[in-house]
Amino acid sequence: MDNRQQTSGRKTARRKRAWWQWVLGLTLLGAAAGLTFITVFWRAPEGATRPVKPRRISISSQMRPSDVVDAEKGELAGANVLIVTYDTTRADRIGCYGNDRARTPAVDRLAQEGILFSQALAPSPTTLPSHSSLMTGLYPFHHGARANNTFHLDGKHTTLAEVLSENGYATAGVISAFVLDEQFGIDQGFKHYDDEVGESSDEDNHLEIAQRTADQTNEAAEAWLREHADQPFFLWVHYYDPHFPYEAPKPFADQHRIPYDAEIAFADFHCGQLLALLDELQLTNDTLVVMAGDHGEGLGQHQEMTHSCLVYDSVMRVPLVMRCGNRLGGGVHIDRPVSLVDVMPTVLTLLGIEGPGGMDGVDLTQPPTGPRPLFVEAFQGLADYGWAALLGVQVGSTKYIHGPEVELYDLDEDPFERDDLVAAQPQRTAEMLAHLASFYGDDLDAAASVQATHQLSTDDLQKLQALGYLGGGGELPEPAARPHPRDMMPVLARMLQALALEKKQGIDAVIDELEATAEEHPEFAALYRYLGDAYRKKGDLESAEDAYAQYLELQPSDLQPVMALAALKLTQRKVDDAIELYRQVLARDPNYFRAQIELGRVFMRQGEYGEAAEILEAALDNRPRDEAVPDMLGDVTIVLNRTPATIELFEKHLAAQPNLPMVRNALARLLVTQSRFAEAADVMKRGIELAPDRLDLVNNLAFLLVSCPDAEVRRPWESINMMERVCEETGYGDPRYLHTLSMIYAATRRVDDAISVAERARRIATESDHPEHANLVPQIGLSLQGFRDLKAQGISAADIFSPPSEDDKEDAAVEPDAASDPAASVGAGSE
């Protein structure tokens, strides 16, 4: 079963190294660095870039029409608030919006039991601006977070989370992609903000994608919800899955012809799990649920395959529904145009809480006073490619778009915006321009020019690029020189189609098409970047270097091509060249973490441990939460005999940030090498207190407690209890923890149990697709052979570690009750 279908059970923490590995041997050298393809489109599934026919929004006649949220101020006073956002979700792909092929029972249920808004607009076709508007009631022009990469929600703006927190609510946000990382300011007011989305490796392309799937997001959200169910809470849950590339797991992928629809269905399934949890906790009637899409997806309309550059309804019309059990309507349809900026003022009115002044959004419990201008804008094309930003306004069914060319549409008659009315209706065009100027000011060129409000590190910019935001942040052209993004859509679509050729026609076909496109559009920087990647993948280094050089002329601030060349030099064993390239990167950006860690690995492989220590210490300062750096630095420290100094360094980091599990792990390891066993145990115990879900720490502490030569620290029976609990919690299905348990059984003279558990561990590891499990097979085999030898010779495995103390003998003489011993069932099932 795909791990994205796992909806229950505790997440097993990643484990870098077990104590038994430290005791039995020390591995110093890291794995060779692979090619670091950052091109997200290399892994596009077949059909992912094919146009999808749009559908008209059609609301069931059984829905009761209304123009307001029919509730008095404070009618939901004291209610909890759950906001669920589906990233990149068009309204016409949802069942309750008239799509009879959609499988979206969660949203459909919310609409049937609550209120559906059929004309809801996102203020921006990108994630950070749109969510910032939802959380502040302000348009991007006012809150300042106008694009995804170099913008930040200013702390001077009051968020919904801040208001609710001040009114006694427990507040939490659980997000699914780096684009909503706390550094962008969207975490304001959340006492708990879970943006630990990780960096999952793409096996084919060595791609790191800073996102997590809906099942993983739900795991964190449900845990928090259960913990805070007895108090008023505000929980925001964000699902990123519908974002390109569309790779839903089975059975969702098999149930949908269109991969995009499968991703929406996958997110919706997990939204349904959250709603079911509200039912289970008997909170449904006391929880105001708001579900919204943050923006849509082009799917080929106006030749825009994804989103972010245009402002047509394909990327601006989103689903929006509200429900509070049976307390807020039921099957109500509101047809008036609304915006996501209206969510915050409406929620606060329903709760009877005063909001901040100056919000752009309106309270939807109040009837409309007439046609109201709603504003939209797209700045990502400017930020990424230097294309023109677009500003737009909709009044009733009339929509106006301002850019290098102006456009006017009647959405009632022309919902897919195919018939531009500018020439036919000059007076109406002028009226709409006046609406736009009343909001943005008379100098629309100035309003459409972006000024960065946040400086990303190069490494963080790469994370955004891995999510599909590809620009390197170069110098912006003058307004008159910025092409209309609509005119660039064919070039962008052609590039995506070129990249999709590899699966059936091979890398040469990709190169030929990219070369032809670049010849016609030499100003489009992204073409050269992908061309360099393609040549590098083919092994043509000289051509790759030429392509990257052309890219860097257009986007000099993007260091990823230099990193790519360094990785390729390593594969050709040109180590000095690779080192020089990594040094060039760090000279331009001293905090580029990937360059630091890769250069550290190179120095380790070369035996230049002093150089490695210096760069790894800088990497630790840069990112102390990284899972690999503390262990690597520990390896180097031992070789250099600098253990006391590194112990002090690790302790300094833990004093500043106590919850750094891998730093604690590495510190404890170094303390063990200095025979400071009690301190090592205390360090691990504190780590488990701070991060009880880090089963790797429990694993390592358990092994220390059984293998420690210090009788005052050694607690064999306690270690058995700890590891049995870990194995029980993971369903006796993780070979790493089973292996540790088998060694602890052997060390406490339970050799038969050790053999039984080790056999199970080896079988699971052999059958697993997880590379870490596969690497464990020979180690488990060696342990198993040792246990069998010990049994044959009648020798206690405890002699591996230390002679047993009198206390150990008393512990070992106590046999657990067979009926309650988890190992008994493990042994029985291991044949």
Short mmCIF file of N, CA and C in Angstrom, two decimals, residues 4-126:
data_model
loop_
_atom_site.label_atom_id
_atom_site.label_comp_id
_atom_site.label_asym_id
_atom_site.label_seq_id
_atom_site.Cartn_x
_atom_site.Cartn_y
_atom_site.Cartn_z
N ARG A 4 0.97 7.06 1.30
CA ARG A 4 0.07 8.19 1.38
C ARG A 4 -1.36 7.75 1.69
N GLN A 5 -1.61 6.44 1.64
CA GLN A 5 -2.92 5.95 2.01
C GLN A 5 -2.99 5.61 3.49
N GLN A 6 -1.87 5.64 4.17
CA GLN A 6 -1.87 5.32 5.58
C GLN A 6 -2.47 6.49 6.33
N THR A 7 -3.61 6.28 6.95
CA THR A 7 -4.29 7.39 7.63
C THR A 7 -4.27 7.25 9.12
N SER A 8 -3.62 6.23 9.63
CA SER A 8 -3.54 6.06 11.07
C SER A 8 -2.17 5.56 11.43
N GLY A 9 -1.88 5.61 12.72
CA GLY A 9 -0.57 5.16 13.18
C GLY A 9 0.38 6.31 13.29
N ARG A 10 1.32 6.16 14.15
CA ARG A 10 2.24 7.24 14.42
C ARG A 10 3.38 7.26 13.43
N LYS A 11 3.77 8.42 13.03
CA LYS A 11 4.85 8.55 12.06
C LYS A 11 6.17 8.14 12.71
N THR A 12 6.89 7.27 12.02
CA THR A 12 8.18 6.82 12.54
C THR A 12 9.25 7.83 12.16
N ALA A 13 9.98 8.29 13.14
CA ALA A 13 10.99 9.30 12.87
C ALA A 13 12.15 8.69 12.12
N ARG A 14 12.77 9.52 11.30
CA ARG A 14 13.92 9.08 10.55
C ARG A 14 15.09 8.87 11.49
N ARG A 15 15.85 7.78 11.30
CA ARG A 15 16.96 7.51 12.19
C ARG A 15 18.25 7.46 11.39
N LYS A 16 19.21 8.24 11.80
CA LYS A 16 20.47 8.30 11.08
C LYS A 16 21.44 7.20 11.49
N ARG A 17 21.52 6.92 12.76
CA ARG A 17 22.53 5.95 13.21
C ARG A 17 22.15 5.42 14.57
N ALA A 18 22.29 4.14 14.75
CA ALA A 18 21.94 3.50 16.01
C ALA A 18 23.18 3.35 16.88
N TRP A 19 22.92 3.26 18.20
CA TRP A 19 24.04 3.13 19.14
C TRP A 19 24.85 1.88 18.87
N TRP A 20 24.18 0.80 18.47
CA TRP A 20 24.96 -0.42 18.25
C TRP A 20 25.94 -0.24 17.10
N GLN A 21 25.60 0.63 16.14
CA GLN A 21 26.55 0.90 15.06
C GLN A 21 27.75 1.67 15.59
N TRP A 22 27.49 2.56 16.57
CA TRP A 22 28.62 3.30 17.14
C TRP A 22 29.51 2.36 17.95
N VAL A 23 28.88 1.43 18.66
CA VAL A 23 29.65 0.52 19.50
C VAL A 23 30.44 -0.47 18.66
N LEU A 24 29.81 -1.00 17.62
CA LEU A 24 30.43 -2.06 16.84
C LEU A 24 31.29 -1.54 15.70
N GLY A 25 31.15 -0.29 15.35
CA GLY A 25 31.96 0.23 14.25
C GLY A 25 31.57 1.66 13.92
N LEU A 26 32.45 2.43 13.30
CA LEU A 26 32.22 3.84 13.01
C LEU A 26 32.35 4.06 11.51
N THR A 27 31.28 4.57 10.90
CA THR A 27 31.31 4.86 9.48
C THR A 27 31.60 6.34 9.29
N LEU A 28 32.71 6.63 8.59
CA LEU A 28 33.16 8.01 8.50
C LEU A 28 32.75 8.72 7.22
N LEU A 29 32.62 7.97 6.14
CA LEU A 29 32.45 8.64 4.86
C LEU A 29 31.01 8.68 4.43
N GLY A 30 30.53 9.83 3.97
CA GLY A 30 29.16 9.97 3.49
C GLY A 30 29.02 9.41 2.09
N ALA A 31 27.80 9.24 1.67
CA ALA A 31 27.53 8.72 0.34
C ALA A 31 27.92 9.76 -0.71
N ALA A 32 28.29 9.26 -1.90
CA ALA A 32 28.68 10.17 -2.98
C ALA A 32 27.48 11.01 -3.40
N ALA A 33 27.78 12.26 -3.69
CA ALA A 33 26.69 13.16 -4.09
C ALA A 33 26.21 12.81 -5.48
N GLY A 34 24.90 12.75 -5.67
CA GLY A 34 24.33 12.46 -6.97
C GLY A 34 24.06 13.75 -7.73
N LEU A 35 23.66 13.59 -8.96
CA LEU A 35 23.25 14.75 -9.74
C LEU A 35 22.03 15.36 -9.11
N THR A 36 21.99 16.67 -9.03
CA THR A 36 20.92 17.35 -8.31
C THR A 36 19.98 18.03 -9.29
N PHE A 37 19.20 17.27 -10.00
CA PHE A 37 18.25 17.86 -10.92
C PHE A 37 17.16 18.58 -10.13
N ILE A 38 16.96 19.83 -10.42
CA ILE A 38 15.90 20.57 -9.73
C ILE A 38 14.70 20.78 -10.64
N THR A 39 14.69 20.18 -11.79
CA THR A 39 13.61 20.42 -12.72
C THR A 39 12.40 19.59 -12.35
N VAL A 40 11.43 20.25 -11.77
CA VAL A 40 10.26 19.56 -11.27
C VAL A 40 9.50 18.86 -12.38
N PHE A 41 9.63 19.34 -13.61
CA PHE A 41 8.82 18.77 -14.68
C PHE A 41 9.42 17.49 -15.26
N TRP A 42 10.64 17.14 -14.88
CA TRP A 42 11.19 15.87 -15.37
C TRP A 42 10.30 14.71 -14.97
N ARG A 43 9.64 14.82 -13.87
CA ARG A 43 8.88 13.69 -13.37
C ARG A 43 7.38 13.84 -13.61
N ALA A 44 7.01 14.65 -14.60
CA ALA A 44 5.60 14.84 -14.89
C ALA A 44 4.99 13.55 -15.42
N PRO A 45 3.89 13.09 -14.85
CA PRO A 45 3.24 11.90 -15.35
C PRO A 45 2.62 12.16 -16.72
N GLU A 46 2.46 11.10 -17.49
CA GLU A 46 1.89 11.24 -18.82
C GLU A 46 0.50 11.89 -18.71
N GLY A 47 0.28 12.86 -19.56
CA GLY A 47 -1.02 13.54 -19.57
C GLY A 47 -1.10 14.72 -18.63
N ALA A 48 -0.06 14.95 -17.82
CA ALA A 48 -0.15 16.02 -16.82
C ALA A 48 -0.17 17.40 -17.46
N THR A 49 0.41 17.54 -18.68
CA THR A 49 0.46 18.85 -19.31
C THR A 49 -0.51 18.95 -20.48
N ARG A 50 -1.48 18.06 -20.54
CA ARG A 50 -2.49 18.14 -21.60
C ARG A 50 -3.64 19.04 -21.15
N PRO A 51 -4.18 19.84 -22.05
CA PRO A 51 -5.31 20.71 -21.68
C PRO A 51 -6.52 19.91 -21.21
N VAL A 52 -7.26 20.49 -20.28
CA VAL A 52 -8.48 19.89 -19.75
C VAL A 52 -9.64 20.81 -20.09
N LYS A 53 -10.71 20.26 -20.62
CA LYS A 53 -11.85 21.08 -21.02
C LYS A 53 -12.50 21.69 -19.78
N PRO A 54 -12.71 23.01 -19.78
CA PRO A 54 -13.35 23.65 -18.62
C PRO A 54 -14.83 23.31 -18.56
N ARG A 55 -15.41 23.43 -17.39
CA ARG A 55 -16.83 23.18 -17.18
C ARG A 55 -17.51 24.45 -16.65
N ARG A 56 -18.74 24.63 -17.02
CA ARG A 56 -19.52 25.73 -16.45
C ARG A 56 -19.90 25.38 -15.01
N ILE A 57 -19.85 26.36 -14.14
CA ILE A 57 -20.32 26.16 -12.77
C ILE A 57 -21.83 25.97 -12.81
N SER A 58 -22.28 24.92 -12.14
CA SER A 58 -23.72 24.62 -12.13
C SER A 58 -24.08 24.13 -10.74
N ILE A 59 -24.91 24.88 -10.05
CA ILE A 59 -25.29 24.57 -8.68
C ILE A 59 -26.66 23.89 -8.68
N SER A 60 -26.79 22.84 -7.90
CA SER A 60 -28.04 22.09 -7.84
C SER A 60 -29.21 23.01 -7.48
N SER A 61 -30.34 22.77 -8.15
CA SER A 61 -31.55 23.56 -7.86
C SER A 61 -32.11 23.26 -6.48
N GLN A 62 -31.63 22.19 -5.86
CA GLN A 62 -32.08 21.86 -4.51
C GLN A 62 -31.42 22.75 -3.45
N MET A 63 -30.35 23.44 -3.84
CA MET A 63 -29.71 24.38 -2.92
C MET A 63 -30.59 25.63 -2.80
N ARG A 64 -30.76 26.12 -1.59
CA ARG A 64 -31.63 27.27 -1.33
C ARG A 64 -30.87 28.57 -1.60
N PRO A 65 -31.36 29.41 -2.53
CA PRO A 65 -30.63 30.65 -2.86
C PRO A 65 -30.73 31.68 -1.75
N SER A 66 -29.67 32.46 -1.59
CA SER A 66 -29.63 33.55 -0.63
C SER A 66 -28.55 34.52 -1.06
N ASP A 67 -28.62 35.74 -0.58
CA ASP A 67 -27.55 36.68 -0.88
C ASP A 67 -26.74 37.04 0.36
N VAL A 68 -27.06 36.39 1.51
CA VAL A 68 -26.31 36.66 2.74
C VAL A 68 -26.11 35.37 3.52
N VAL A 69 -25.13 35.40 4.41
CA VAL A 69 -25.02 34.38 5.44
C VAL A 69 -26.04 34.74 6.51
N ASP A 70 -27.11 33.98 6.59
CA ASP A 70 -28.26 34.36 7.41
C ASP A 70 -27.98 34.03 8.88
N ALA A 71 -27.30 34.93 9.55
CA ALA A 71 -26.97 34.73 10.96
C ALA A 71 -26.77 36.09 11.61
N GLU A 72 -27.10 36.16 12.88
CA GLU A 72 -26.88 37.39 13.65
C GLU A 72 -25.44 37.46 14.14
N LYS A 73 -25.01 38.66 14.43
CA LYS A 73 -23.68 38.83 15.00
C LYS A 73 -23.58 38.07 16.32
N GLY A 74 -22.55 37.27 16.44
CA GLY A 74 -22.33 36.50 17.66
C GLY A 74 -23.15 35.23 17.75
N GLU A 75 -23.84 34.86 16.68
CA GLU A 75 -24.69 33.67 16.73
C GLU A 75 -23.87 32.41 16.98
N LEU A 76 -22.60 32.42 16.57
CA LEU A 76 -21.72 31.27 16.80
C LEU A 76 -20.68 31.58 17.87
N ALA A 77 -21.01 32.46 18.79
CA ALA A 77 -20.05 32.85 19.84
C ALA A 77 -19.51 31.62 20.56
N GLY A 78 -18.21 31.58 20.70
CA GLY A 78 -17.56 30.48 21.40
C GLY A 78 -17.28 29.28 20.54
N ALA A 79 -17.75 29.27 19.30
CA ALA A 79 -17.51 28.12 18.43
C ALA A 79 -16.04 28.02 18.06
N ASN A 80 -15.59 26.79 17.84
CA ASN A 80 -14.26 26.58 17.29
C ASN A 80 -14.25 26.99 15.82
N VAL A 81 -13.04 27.16 15.27
CA VAL A 81 -12.90 27.50 13.85
C VAL A 81 -11.89 26.54 13.23
N LEU A 82 -12.29 25.90 12.15
CA LEU A 82 -11.41 25.04 11.36
C LEU A 82 -11.42 25.57 9.94
N ILE A 83 -10.28 26.07 9.47
CA ILE A 83 -10.15 26.50 8.08
C ILE A 83 -9.31 25.46 7.35
N VAL A 84 -9.84 24.94 6.26
CA VAL A 84 -9.13 23.96 5.44
C VAL A 84 -8.95 24.57 4.05
N THR A 85 -7.71 24.67 3.60
CA THR A 85 -7.45 25.21 2.27
C THR A 85 -6.86 24.13 1.38
N TYR A 86 -7.45 24.00 0.20
CA TYR A 86 -6.92 23.12 -0.84
C TYR A 86 -6.09 24.00 -1.77
N ASP A 87 -4.83 23.72 -1.90
CA ASP A 87 -4.00 24.49 -2.81
C ASP A 87 -4.42 24.20 -4.26
N THR A 88 -4.35 25.23 -5.10
CA THR A 88 -4.45 25.05 -6.55
C THR A 88 -5.73 24.31 -6.96
N THR A 89 -6.87 24.71 -6.45
CA THR A 89 -8.12 23.98 -6.69
C THR A 89 -9.16 24.87 -7.36
N ARG A 90 -9.51 24.50 -8.59
CA ARG A 90 -10.56 25.19 -9.34
C ARG A 90 -11.93 24.77 -8.83
N ALA A 91 -12.88 25.71 -8.91
CA ALA A 91 -14.23 25.39 -8.46
C ALA A 91 -14.89 24.36 -9.38
N ASP A 92 -14.58 24.39 -10.68
CA ASP A 92 -15.30 23.51 -11.60
C ASP A 92 -14.83 22.06 -11.55
N ARG A 93 -13.89 21.74 -10.66
CA ARG A 93 -13.45 20.35 -10.50
C ARG A 93 -14.04 19.74 -9.23
N ILE A 94 -15.02 20.42 -8.62
CA ILE A 94 -15.64 19.99 -7.37
C ILE A 94 -17.08 19.55 -7.65
N GLY A 95 -17.50 18.47 -6.99
CA GLY A 95 -18.82 17.91 -7.24
C GLY A 95 -19.96 18.88 -7.01
N CYS A 96 -19.97 19.57 -5.89
CA CYS A 96 -21.09 20.46 -5.57
C CYS A 96 -21.12 21.71 -6.45
N TYR A 97 -20.08 21.92 -7.26
CA TYR A 97 -20.08 23.02 -8.22
C TYR A 97 -20.49 22.54 -9.61
N GLY A 98 -21.05 21.33 -9.68
CA GLY A 98 -21.63 20.85 -10.93
C GLY A 98 -20.81 19.84 -11.68
N ASN A 99 -19.69 19.39 -11.13
CA ASN A 99 -18.86 18.41 -11.82
C ASN A 99 -19.30 17.01 -11.38
N ASP A 100 -20.09 16.34 -12.25
CA ASP A 100 -20.64 15.04 -11.86
C ASP A 100 -19.62 13.93 -11.88
N ARG A 101 -18.41 14.20 -12.38
CA ARG A 101 -17.35 13.19 -12.37
C ARG A 101 -16.41 13.34 -11.17
N ALA A 102 -16.58 14.39 -10.42
CA ALA A 102 -15.69 14.65 -9.29
C ALA A 102 -16.00 13.71 -8.13
N ARG A 103 -14.97 13.36 -7.38
CA ARG A 103 -15.14 12.57 -6.17
C ARG A 103 -14.64 13.42 -5.00
N THR A 104 -15.53 14.31 -4.55
CA THR A 104 -15.19 15.25 -3.48
C THR A 104 -16.26 15.22 -2.40
N PRO A 105 -16.49 14.09 -1.76
CA PRO A 105 -17.59 13.99 -0.80
C PRO A 105 -17.45 14.91 0.40
N ALA A 106 -16.21 15.25 0.80
CA ALA A 106 -16.05 16.10 1.98
C ALA A 106 -16.57 17.50 1.71
N VAL A 107 -16.13 18.12 0.60
CA VAL A 107 -16.61 19.45 0.27
C VAL A 107 -18.10 19.41 -0.03
N ASP A 108 -18.53 18.37 -0.73
CA ASP A 108 -19.96 18.25 -1.04
C ASP A 108 -20.80 18.18 0.24
N ARG A 109 -20.29 17.45 1.24
CA ARG A 109 -21.01 17.36 2.51
C ARG A 109 -21.09 18.73 3.19
N LEU A 110 -19.98 19.45 3.20
CA LEU A 110 -19.98 20.77 3.82
C LEU A 110 -21.00 21.69 3.14
N ALA A 111 -21.07 21.62 1.80
CA ALA A 111 -22.02 22.46 1.08
C ALA A 111 -23.46 22.05 1.40
N GLN A 112 -23.71 20.75 1.43
CA GLN A 112 -25.06 20.27 1.69
C GLN A 112 -25.53 20.65 3.09
N GLU A 113 -24.60 20.69 4.04
CA GLU A 113 -24.96 20.99 5.43
C GLU A 113 -24.76 22.45 5.78
N GLY A 114 -24.16 23.22 4.87
CA GLY A 114 -23.85 24.61 5.18
C GLY A 114 -24.15 25.56 4.05
N ILE A 115 -23.16 26.36 3.66
CA ILE A 115 -23.34 27.43 2.68
C ILE A 115 -22.28 27.30 1.60
N LEU A 116 -22.70 27.36 0.35
CA LEU A 116 -21.80 27.32 -0.79
C LEU A 116 -21.80 28.68 -1.48
N PHE A 117 -20.61 29.20 -1.77
CA PHE A 117 -20.45 30.45 -2.52
C PHE A 117 -20.02 30.08 -3.94
N SER A 118 -20.85 30.39 -4.91
CA SER A 118 -20.56 29.95 -6.28
C SER A 118 -19.73 30.94 -7.07
N GLN A 119 -19.56 32.16 -6.56
CA GLN A 119 -18.74 33.16 -7.26
C GLN A 119 -17.67 33.70 -6.32
N ALA A 120 -16.85 32.81 -5.78
CA ALA A 120 -15.76 33.22 -4.88
C ALA A 120 -14.48 33.39 -5.69
N LEU A 121 -13.80 34.49 -5.48
CA LEU A 121 -12.56 34.80 -6.19
C LEU A 121 -11.38 34.79 -5.24
N ALA A 122 -10.28 34.24 -5.71
CA ALA A 122 -9.00 34.41 -5.02
C ALA A 122 -8.44 35.78 -5.41
N PRO A 123 -7.75 36.45 -4.53
CA PRO A 123 -7.18 37.75 -4.89
C PRO A 123 -5.90 37.64 -5.71
N SER A 124 -5.31 36.45 -5.71
CA SER A 124 -4.04 36.23 -6.42
C SER A 124 -3.98 34.77 -6.86
N PRO A 125 -3.32 34.48 -7.97
CA PRO A 125 -3.18 33.09 -8.40
C PRO A 125 -1.97 32.39 -7.80
N THR A 126 -1.47 32.88 -6.69
CA THR A 126 -0.35 32.23 -6.01
C THR A 126 -0.64 32.08 -4.51
#
